[in-house]
Short mmCIF file of C-alpha atoms in Angstrom, two decimals:
data_model
loop_
_atom_site.label_atom_id
_atom_site.label_comp_id
_atom_site.label_asym_id
_atom_site.label_seq_id
_atom_site.Cartn_x
_atom_site.Cartn_y
_atom_site.Cartn_z
CA MET A 1 -49.35 71.42 4.74
CA SER A 2 -52.44 70.45 6.74
CA PHE A 3 -50.56 67.54 8.36
CA LEU A 4 -47.73 69.74 9.65
CA GLY A 5 -49.27 72.30 12.01
CA LEU A 6 -46.56 74.86 11.24
CA PRO A 7 -46.58 78.37 12.74
CA GLU A 8 -48.09 81.02 10.48
CA GLY A 9 -45.71 82.09 7.72
CA LEU A 10 -43.16 79.33 8.28
CA ALA A 11 -44.54 77.14 5.49
CA GLU A 12 -44.17 80.02 3.03
CA ARG A 13 -40.59 80.54 4.19
CA ILE A 14 -39.73 76.88 3.67
CA VAL A 15 -41.30 76.78 0.20
CA GLN A 16 -39.44 79.79 -1.22
CA CYS A 17 -35.91 79.72 -2.64
CA ASN A 18 -33.59 82.05 -0.76
CA SER A 19 -31.75 83.17 -3.88
CA THR A 20 -31.13 82.30 -7.51
CA TYR A 21 -28.15 83.72 -9.34
CA THR A 22 -27.95 83.98 -13.11
CA VAL A 23 -24.47 84.14 -14.62
CA ARG A 24 -23.69 85.03 -18.20
CA PHE A 25 -20.18 84.71 -19.57
CA GLY A 26 -18.28 84.34 -22.79
CA VAL A 27 -15.61 81.88 -23.90
CA ARG A 28 -13.52 82.26 -27.04
CA LEU A 29 -13.75 78.97 -28.96
CA ARG A 30 -13.38 77.95 -32.59
CA GLY A 31 -12.17 81.40 -33.57
CA ARG A 32 -15.13 83.35 -32.14
CA MET A 33 -16.81 84.31 -28.87
CA TYR A 34 -19.59 82.07 -27.54
CA SER A 35 -21.93 83.25 -24.78
CA PHE A 36 -23.34 80.95 -22.12
CA ILE A 37 -25.94 81.28 -19.38
CA GLY A 38 -26.03 79.35 -16.12
CA TRP A 39 -27.79 79.36 -12.76
CA ARG A 40 -27.08 78.45 -9.16
CA SER A 41 -30.03 78.42 -6.81
CA VAL A 42 -29.84 78.27 -3.02
CA HIS A 43 -33.13 77.05 -1.61
CA SER A 44 -32.48 76.96 2.12
CA GLU A 45 -29.59 77.83 4.41
CA HIS A 46 -31.18 76.46 7.59
CA CYS A 47 -28.17 74.14 7.54
CA GLU A 48 -24.87 75.03 5.91
CA PRO A 49 -23.11 74.44 3.62
CA VAL A 50 -25.73 73.97 0.93
CA LYS A 51 -25.42 71.03 -1.45
CA GLY A 52 -26.65 70.09 -4.89
CA GLY A 53 -25.60 68.95 -8.33
CA ILE A 54 -24.75 70.94 -11.43
CA ARG A 55 -26.29 69.77 -14.70
CA PHE A 56 -25.30 70.59 -18.26
CA ALA A 57 -28.47 70.49 -20.35
CA PRO A 58 -29.73 72.38 -23.43
CA ASP A 59 -33.23 72.79 -21.96
CA ALA A 60 -32.20 73.94 -18.46
CA ASP A 61 -33.86 77.03 -17.01
CA ALA A 62 -34.06 78.94 -13.73
CA GLU A 63 -37.44 77.53 -12.74
CA GLU A 64 -36.21 73.94 -13.05
CA VAL A 65 -33.08 74.77 -11.05
CA GLU A 66 -35.14 76.29 -8.22
CA ALA A 67 -37.44 73.26 -8.10
CA LEU A 68 -34.48 70.88 -7.93
CA ALA A 69 -32.83 73.00 -5.22
CA ALA A 70 -35.99 72.68 -3.12
CA LEU A 71 -35.95 68.92 -3.67
CA MET A 72 -32.35 68.81 -2.43
CA THR A 73 -33.31 70.61 0.78
CA LEU A 74 -36.04 68.07 1.43
CA LYS A 75 -33.85 65.12 0.51
CA CYS A 76 -30.98 66.18 2.79
CA ALA A 77 -33.40 66.70 5.68
CA LEU A 78 -35.06 63.32 5.11
CA VAL A 79 -31.80 61.34 5.29
CA ASP A 80 -30.45 63.67 7.99
CA VAL A 81 -27.26 64.90 6.34
CA PRO A 82 -26.15 68.40 7.42
CA PHE A 83 -26.72 70.30 4.19
CA GLY A 84 -29.18 72.84 2.91
CA GLY A 85 -30.42 72.51 -0.66
CA SER A 86 -28.91 74.01 -3.78
CA LYS A 87 -28.80 73.25 -7.51
CA GLY A 88 -27.03 74.55 -10.57
CA ALA A 89 -27.25 74.30 -14.33
CA LEU A 90 -25.49 75.45 -17.45
CA LYS A 91 -27.59 75.76 -20.60
CA ILE A 92 -25.45 73.71 -22.93
CA ASP A 93 -25.52 70.46 -24.89
CA PRO A 94 -22.26 68.70 -23.90
CA ARG A 95 -22.42 66.55 -27.04
CA GLU A 96 -21.79 69.62 -29.21
CA TRP A 97 -18.37 70.35 -27.66
CA THR A 98 -15.05 68.53 -27.50
CA PRO A 99 -13.64 67.57 -24.07
CA GLN A 100 -11.07 70.36 -24.36
CA GLU A 101 -13.78 72.92 -25.10
CA LEU A 102 -15.97 71.63 -22.29
CA GLU A 103 -13.07 72.02 -19.88
CA ARG A 104 -12.63 75.68 -20.80
CA ILE A 105 -16.38 76.31 -20.49
CA THR A 106 -16.56 74.50 -17.13
CA ARG A 107 -13.60 76.42 -15.75
CA ARG A 108 -15.12 79.76 -16.79
CA PHE A 109 -18.42 78.78 -15.17
CA THR A 110 -16.51 77.89 -11.99
CA GLN A 111 -14.83 81.30 -12.01
CA GLU A 112 -18.22 82.99 -12.12
CA LEU A 113 -19.52 80.85 -9.26
CA THR A 114 -16.39 81.48 -7.20
CA LYS A 115 -16.64 85.26 -7.56
CA ARG A 116 -20.15 85.16 -6.13
CA GLY A 117 -19.44 82.78 -3.24
CA LEU A 118 -21.46 80.01 -4.87
CA ILE A 119 -18.84 77.30 -4.43
CA GLY A 120 -16.72 76.45 -1.41
CA PRO A 121 -16.28 73.75 1.27
CA GLY A 122 -18.25 75.70 3.89
CA LEU A 123 -20.60 77.58 1.56
CA ASN A 124 -21.90 75.66 -1.43
CA VAL A 125 -20.77 72.20 -2.52
CA PRO A 126 -21.69 71.09 -6.08
CA ALA A 127 -21.75 67.51 -7.35
CA PRO A 128 -22.33 65.76 -10.70
CA ASP A 129 -25.79 65.70 -12.23
CA LEU A 130 -27.31 65.26 -15.67
CA GLY A 131 -24.61 65.84 -18.31
CA THR A 132 -21.75 66.09 -15.81
CA SER A 133 -19.47 63.55 -14.17
CA GLU A 134 -16.35 63.20 -12.04
CA ARG A 135 -14.40 64.77 -14.90
CA GLU A 136 -16.23 68.10 -14.63
CA MET A 137 -15.97 67.98 -10.83
CA ALA A 138 -12.18 67.59 -11.08
CA TRP A 139 -12.01 70.64 -13.36
CA MET A 140 -14.16 72.67 -10.97
CA ALA A 141 -12.12 71.69 -7.92
CA ASP A 142 -8.88 72.58 -9.68
CA GLU A 143 -10.24 75.96 -10.83
CA PHE A 144 -11.46 76.73 -7.30
CA ARG A 145 -7.97 75.85 -5.99
CA ARG A 146 -6.40 78.27 -8.47
CA ALA A 147 -8.71 81.04 -7.31
CA ASN A 148 -7.83 80.39 -3.65
CA PRO A 149 -4.07 79.73 -3.63
CA THR A 150 -3.59 80.77 0.01
CA ASP A 151 -6.30 78.48 1.41
CA VAL A 152 -5.78 75.00 -0.01
CA ILE A 153 -6.15 72.85 3.12
CA ASN A 154 -9.82 71.99 2.58
CA VAL A 155 -10.06 72.90 -1.09
CA ARG A 156 -10.91 69.33 -2.17
CA ALA A 157 -14.17 69.56 -0.21
CA CYS A 158 -15.46 72.33 -2.52
CA VAL A 159 -17.16 69.69 -4.72
CA THR A 160 -18.02 66.01 -4.38
CA GLY A 161 -18.22 63.25 -6.96
CA LYS A 162 -14.55 63.70 -7.84
CA PRO A 163 -12.23 60.99 -9.20
CA LEU A 164 -10.46 58.94 -6.53
CA SER A 165 -7.14 60.49 -7.57
CA LYS A 166 -8.53 63.95 -6.78
CA GLY A 167 -9.99 63.23 -3.36
CA GLY A 168 -13.07 61.27 -4.35
CA ILE A 169 -14.45 58.34 -2.41
CA ALA A 170 -14.93 54.72 -3.37
CA GLY A 171 -18.58 54.01 -4.13
CA ARG A 172 -19.65 57.51 -5.18
CA THR A 173 -20.30 56.58 -8.82
CA GLU A 174 -22.56 53.68 -7.86
CA ALA A 175 -24.17 55.48 -4.90
CA THR A 176 -27.58 56.41 -6.32
CA GLY A 177 -28.12 52.99 -7.91
CA ARG A 178 -26.89 51.28 -4.76
CA GLY A 179 -29.24 53.43 -2.69
CA ALA A 180 -32.16 52.35 -4.88
CA GLN A 181 -31.24 48.71 -4.19
CA PHE A 182 -31.13 49.36 -0.44
CA ALA A 183 -34.47 51.20 -0.64
CA ILE A 184 -36.15 48.18 -2.24
CA GLN A 185 -34.56 45.83 0.28
CA SER A 186 -35.70 48.03 3.19
CA TYR A 187 -39.25 48.05 1.86
CA LEU A 188 -39.38 44.28 1.38
CA ARG A 189 -37.91 43.53 4.81
CA ASP A 190 -40.60 45.59 6.54
CA ALA A 191 -43.46 43.27 7.49
CA ARG A 192 -45.85 46.23 7.50
CA THR A 193 -45.58 46.62 3.72
CA PRO A 194 -47.55 44.58 1.16
CA GLY A 195 -44.32 43.40 -0.50
CA ILE A 196 -44.63 42.47 -4.17
CA VAL A 197 -46.90 39.94 -5.89
CA GLY A 198 -48.53 37.61 -3.39
CA GLY A 199 -46.80 39.28 -0.46
CA ARG A 200 -43.38 38.07 -1.61
CA ARG A 201 -40.40 39.61 0.16
CA ASP A 202 -37.62 37.96 -1.82
CA LEU A 203 -36.10 39.57 -4.90
CA LYS A 204 -34.83 36.27 -6.26
CA GLY A 205 -36.60 35.69 -9.57
CA ALA A 206 -38.61 38.91 -9.34
CA SER A 207 -39.14 40.62 -12.70
CA VAL A 208 -37.77 44.17 -12.92
CA ILE A 209 -38.03 46.81 -15.65
CA VAL A 210 -35.48 49.64 -15.68
CA GLN A 211 -36.28 52.77 -17.67
CA GLY A 212 -33.04 54.65 -18.32
CA PHE A 213 -29.67 52.94 -18.60
CA GLY A 214 -27.36 55.70 -17.50
CA ASN A 215 -25.35 55.63 -14.30
CA VAL A 216 -28.31 55.14 -11.93
CA GLY A 217 -30.30 52.65 -13.99
CA TYR A 218 -27.23 50.58 -14.85
CA HIS A 219 -26.02 50.24 -11.28
CA ALA A 220 -29.49 49.52 -9.88
CA ALA A 221 -30.03 46.81 -12.52
CA LYS A 222 -26.55 45.36 -11.97
CA PHE A 223 -26.87 45.06 -8.19
CA LEU A 224 -30.43 43.74 -8.22
CA SER A 225 -29.60 41.05 -10.77
CA GLU A 226 -26.10 40.02 -9.66
CA GLU A 227 -26.54 40.26 -5.88
CA ASP A 228 -30.27 39.77 -5.28
CA GLY A 229 -31.11 37.36 -8.10
CA ALA A 230 -33.76 39.56 -9.74
CA ARG A 231 -34.55 39.19 -13.44
CA ILE A 232 -34.10 42.44 -15.37
CA THR A 233 -36.59 41.65 -18.13
CA VAL A 234 -36.66 45.04 -19.89
CA VAL A 235 -34.27 47.97 -20.18
CA ALA A 236 -35.77 51.00 -21.90
CA GLU A 237 -33.97 54.00 -23.37
CA ARG A 238 -34.83 57.02 -25.51
CA ASP A 239 -34.46 55.07 -28.77
CA GLY A 240 -36.45 51.98 -27.77
CA TYR A 241 -36.08 49.01 -25.46
CA VAL A 242 -34.57 45.54 -25.21
CA ALA A 243 -36.31 42.60 -23.54
CA ASN A 244 -35.52 39.09 -22.37
CA PRO A 245 -38.07 37.33 -20.11
CA GLU A 246 -35.29 35.13 -18.68
CA GLY A 247 -33.32 38.18 -17.58
CA LEU A 248 -30.80 40.45 -19.33
CA ALA A 249 -27.05 40.15 -18.79
CA ILE A 250 -26.61 43.68 -17.47
CA GLU A 251 -22.83 44.00 -17.65
CA ALA A 252 -22.75 42.64 -21.20
CA LEU A 253 -25.56 45.04 -22.16
CA LYS A 254 -23.61 47.97 -20.72
CA GLN A 255 -20.50 47.04 -22.67
CA HIS A 256 -22.65 46.80 -25.82
CA GLN A 257 -24.05 50.27 -25.12
CA LEU A 258 -20.57 51.74 -24.58
CA ARG A 259 -19.33 50.10 -27.77
CA THR A 260 -22.24 51.02 -30.06
CA GLY A 261 -23.87 54.03 -28.39
CA SER A 262 -27.20 52.22 -27.98
CA ILE A 263 -28.76 49.31 -26.10
CA LEU A 264 -30.50 48.22 -29.32
CA GLY A 265 -29.03 45.32 -31.25
CA PHE A 266 -27.83 43.50 -28.14
CA ASP A 267 -27.43 39.78 -28.92
CA GLY A 268 -28.90 38.62 -25.62
CA ALA A 269 -32.29 40.28 -26.09
CA THR A 270 -35.05 41.22 -28.51
CA SER A 271 -34.79 44.87 -29.60
CA PHE A 272 -37.77 47.17 -30.11
CA ALA A 273 -36.43 50.22 -31.95
CA GLY A 274 -38.41 53.43 -31.56
CA ASP A 275 -40.87 51.77 -29.18
CA MET A 276 -41.44 53.84 -26.03
CA THR A 277 -43.68 51.29 -24.30
CA GLY A 278 -40.91 49.37 -22.53
CA LEU A 279 -41.96 50.62 -19.10
CA GLU A 280 -45.53 49.47 -19.79
CA GLN A 281 -44.62 45.77 -19.96
CA PRO A 282 -45.71 43.43 -17.11
CA CYS A 283 -43.31 43.23 -14.17
CA ASP A 284 -43.09 43.05 -10.39
CA ILE A 285 -40.96 46.18 -10.00
CA LEU A 286 -40.61 49.20 -12.29
CA ILE A 287 -37.64 51.52 -11.80
CA PRO A 288 -37.90 54.80 -13.75
CA ALA A 289 -34.29 56.03 -13.65
CA ALA A 290 -34.17 58.59 -16.44
CA MET A 291 -35.87 61.96 -16.86
CA GLU A 292 -38.78 63.67 -15.12
CA ASN A 293 -42.43 62.86 -15.98
CA ALA A 294 -41.74 59.45 -17.52
CA ILE A 295 -45.06 58.19 -16.13
CA HIS A 296 -47.89 60.61 -16.86
CA VAL A 297 -51.64 60.72 -17.28
CA GLU A 298 -51.45 59.27 -20.82
CA ASN A 299 -49.57 56.09 -19.88
CA ALA A 300 -50.32 55.58 -16.16
CA ASP A 301 -53.25 53.23 -16.88
CA ARG A 302 -50.94 51.01 -18.93
CA ILE A 303 -48.33 50.57 -16.18
CA LYS A 304 -48.50 46.93 -15.05
CA ALA A 305 -45.93 47.00 -12.23
CA HIS A 306 -46.87 46.21 -8.63
CA LEU A 307 -44.12 48.40 -7.17
CA VAL A 308 -42.77 51.63 -8.71
CA VAL A 309 -39.36 52.74 -7.41
CA GLU A 310 -38.55 56.34 -8.33
CA ALA A 311 -34.79 56.33 -8.96
CA ALA A 312 -35.04 59.49 -11.09
CA ASN A 313 -36.15 62.93 -9.90
CA GLY A 314 -39.90 63.37 -10.38
CA PRO A 315 -40.52 60.50 -12.82
CA VAL A 316 -44.23 60.25 -11.90
CA THR A 317 -46.53 63.24 -12.37
CA PHE A 318 -49.05 64.21 -9.69
CA GLN A 319 -52.03 62.93 -11.68
CA ALA A 320 -50.24 59.68 -12.59
CA ASP A 321 -49.37 59.13 -8.93
CA GLN A 322 -53.05 59.33 -8.01
CA MET A 323 -54.02 56.99 -10.85
CA LEU A 324 -51.43 54.37 -9.90
CA ARG A 325 -52.27 54.42 -6.19
CA SER A 326 -56.00 54.11 -6.94
CA ARG A 327 -55.15 50.78 -8.62
CA GLY A 328 -53.17 49.57 -5.59
CA VAL A 329 -49.69 50.23 -7.02
CA THR A 330 -47.13 51.06 -4.31
CA ILE A 331 -44.74 53.93 -5.05
CA LEU A 332 -41.42 54.46 -3.28
CA PRO A 333 -40.79 58.22 -3.65
CA ASP A 334 -37.76 59.82 -5.29
CA LEU A 335 -37.14 61.91 -2.20
CA TYR A 336 -36.05 58.70 -0.50
CA VAL A 337 -35.02 56.30 -3.27
CA ASN A 338 -32.40 58.43 -5.02
CA ALA A 339 -30.90 59.95 -1.87
CA GLY A 340 -27.90 57.60 -2.07
CA GLY A 341 -25.92 60.13 -4.08
CA VAL A 342 -26.10 62.89 -1.49
CA VAL A 343 -25.43 60.46 1.37
CA VAL A 344 -22.17 59.26 -0.17
CA SER A 345 -21.34 62.84 -1.19
CA TYR A 346 -21.58 63.66 2.51
CA PHE A 347 -19.12 60.84 3.25
CA GLU A 348 -16.74 62.25 0.60
CA TRP A 349 -17.05 65.77 2.01
CA VAL A 350 -16.21 64.48 5.52
CA LYS A 351 -13.25 62.52 4.13
CA ASN A 352 -11.89 65.66 2.44
CA LEU A 353 -12.26 67.74 5.61
CA THR A 354 -10.67 65.15 7.91
CA HIS A 355 -7.94 64.23 5.40
CA ILE A 356 -8.20 60.60 6.53
CA PRO A 357 -9.57 57.79 4.31
CA PHE A 358 -12.36 55.77 5.85
CA GLY A 359 -11.06 52.68 7.65
CA LEU A 360 -7.42 53.80 7.81
CA MET A 361 -7.22 53.97 11.61
CA GLU A 362 -9.01 50.74 12.48
CA ARG A 363 -8.79 48.28 9.53
CA ARG A 364 -5.82 46.25 10.79
CA ARG A 365 -7.16 46.15 14.34
CA ARG A 366 -10.44 44.69 13.02
CA GLU A 367 -8.53 42.11 10.98
CA ARG A 368 -6.55 40.99 14.04
CA ARG A 369 -9.72 40.81 16.14
CA ASN A 370 -11.53 38.76 13.49
CA HIS A 371 -8.52 36.43 13.20
CA THR A 372 -8.58 35.92 16.97
CA ILE A 373 -12.31 35.09 16.87
CA ALA A 374 -11.81 32.62 14.02
CA THR A 375 -8.93 30.92 15.83
CA ALA A 376 -10.97 30.69 19.06
CA LEU A 377 -13.90 29.10 17.21
CA GLU A 378 -11.59 26.54 15.62
CA ARG A 379 -10.15 25.59 19.01
CA MET A 380 -13.59 25.38 20.65
CA THR A 381 -15.13 23.23 17.93
CA GLY A 382 -12.11 21.30 16.76
CA GLN A 383 -13.15 22.11 13.20
CA PRO A 384 -11.50 24.42 10.67
CA PHE A 385 -13.26 27.70 9.93
CA PRO A 386 -15.39 27.34 6.73
CA ALA A 387 -13.06 28.06 3.83
CA ASP A 388 -15.76 29.66 1.67
CA ILE A 389 -16.32 32.53 4.12
CA ARG A 390 -12.95 32.72 5.88
CA ASP A 391 -11.41 35.45 3.72
CA GLU A 392 -14.51 37.64 3.90
CA PHE A 393 -14.74 37.20 7.68
CA LEU A 394 -11.08 38.11 8.23
CA GLU A 395 -11.26 41.17 5.95
CA GLY A 396 -10.98 44.39 7.96
CA GLY A 397 -13.12 46.42 5.56
CA ALA A 398 -11.89 48.57 2.69
CA GLU A 399 -13.24 52.06 2.08
CA ILE A 400 -15.86 50.78 -0.38
CA ASP A 401 -17.16 48.32 2.24
CA LEU A 402 -17.51 51.05 4.85
CA VAL A 403 -19.21 53.41 2.39
CA ARG A 404 -21.73 50.73 1.40
CA SER A 405 -22.34 49.86 5.05
CA GLY A 406 -22.93 53.50 5.94
CA LEU A 407 -25.26 54.02 2.99
CA GLU A 408 -27.26 50.88 3.83
CA ASP A 409 -27.64 52.05 7.42
CA VAL A 410 -28.89 55.49 6.33
CA MET A 411 -31.35 54.05 3.81
CA LEU A 412 -32.68 51.50 6.32
CA SER A 413 -33.08 54.03 9.15
CA THR A 414 -34.72 56.53 6.80
CA TRP A 415 -37.18 53.89 5.63
CA SER A 416 -38.06 53.13 9.24
CA ARG A 417 -38.66 56.83 9.81
CA ILE A 418 -41.05 57.04 6.84
CA ALA A 419 -42.89 53.79 7.62
CA ASP A 420 -43.18 54.59 11.33
CA LEU A 421 -44.71 57.97 10.54
CA LEU A 422 -47.22 56.45 8.14
CA GLU A 423 -48.15 53.86 10.77
CA GLU A 424 -48.65 56.59 13.39
CA GLN A 425 -50.61 58.80 10.97
CA PRO A 426 -52.39 56.52 8.47
CA ASP A 427 -54.33 59.54 7.21
CA LEU A 428 -51.10 60.59 5.41
CA GLY A 429 -52.11 57.94 2.90
CA ASP A 430 -48.86 57.04 1.16
CA TYR A 431 -45.09 56.89 1.51
CA ARG A 432 -44.50 60.05 -0.53
CA THR A 433 -46.60 62.20 1.78
CA ALA A 434 -45.00 60.60 4.83
CA ALA A 435 -41.52 61.33 3.46
CA TYR A 436 -42.40 64.97 2.78
CA VAL A 437 -43.94 65.42 6.23
CA ALA A 438 -40.89 63.90 7.95
CA SER A 439 -38.55 66.10 5.93
CA ILE A 440 -40.46 69.36 6.37
CA ARG A 441 -40.83 68.80 10.11
CA GLN A 442 -37.06 68.48 10.37
CA ILE A 443 -36.53 71.70 8.41
CA ALA A 444 -39.15 73.51 10.47
CA GLY A 445 -37.42 72.38 13.63
CA ALA A 446 -34.12 73.76 12.37
CA TYR A 447 -35.72 77.14 11.54
CA GLU A 448 -37.43 77.35 14.91
CA ALA A 449 -34.16 76.47 16.69
CA ILE A 450 -32.44 79.50 15.15
CA GLY A 451 -35.38 81.79 15.89
CA ILE A 452 -36.96 82.02 12.45
#
């Protein structure tokens, strides 16, 4: 807090969670009553509604939920989306229940949240998190609609991360992985950064290790390899890792995982069953995209990456962060890297409130304008417009294109904000501290503006 110069008492106010609600409820399943416990924490209401995911996890607890709610406040402030921070969890192992049972449990949880004003388009907007997906969000939105039958105009905006058929937005599923790609690109394009090995600023041929092959890790690996030409040399999971120094075929690996339940045994790689050292292999870029504390004091000295990109929440412990930076390893912080999800959630929330898909009002006009430009160029040069780019140039932009464009703009402008602050105040020392300072200053400004 020494870098912030906040008025007395304001730092304490920002740190504390405003409220944490514990809900306990029963659901009759399998011929008996089962009891469940869940939490919804609201960290800060300096900006409303509040926003944050709901996770289903057997080891969830109130303390974790409060910490994640605080992280959401900081993340929303950093990327400048108009939400306060919130988080929720249900203490449950989804693998132990059938889809039909999970639906009943999720709907009962939603009822408890609704009764307490902990879900709603202008109050508190959940999203998917660990153990949940667009399926659970569709159930929650439908249950909220049932509880509010006289006010259905904006009901779809009560949650984000929904299926497209239920008011979702194109690009939401890939958003966090796509945001990680844009974060790396923003870093490499900035001439003030050291880049990767030898000052390189091109991802083509760069070696990348991805730890965690869920939604975030898969999409980050897919985009970096297919669009940027990076080599994904290792993918690590909880049961071991697979490696190929020439680069893994990410889509084929994902299909193998979906088919078999594991990345191990993939034909296009060497498998190392039970080996947890995948993230310790040599590489240019390491992307921890799984659980918290993946890099800790016991393994930090064995990390051989030049750039660590935190796609998961809190994958590097405080001590490990210090150890890595003392060796010259650059770390792009989670507060920035995995903000893509909340940015695109904001786009979905706006779409639900305006009831107009992105691009609907201007797509055809853009297509006609682009066609006019292409025709004019052909007449001026006497040459046909290049066939290999003609279709892309004439395209007016589908919703997915506009979502990706908006996300790239947010990630690039946020990076500039972090890097500019570090350049102005080099005593901040690293990108993580700069990101936190930028975020907290924004929150403090919001509190001061409303007289707190």
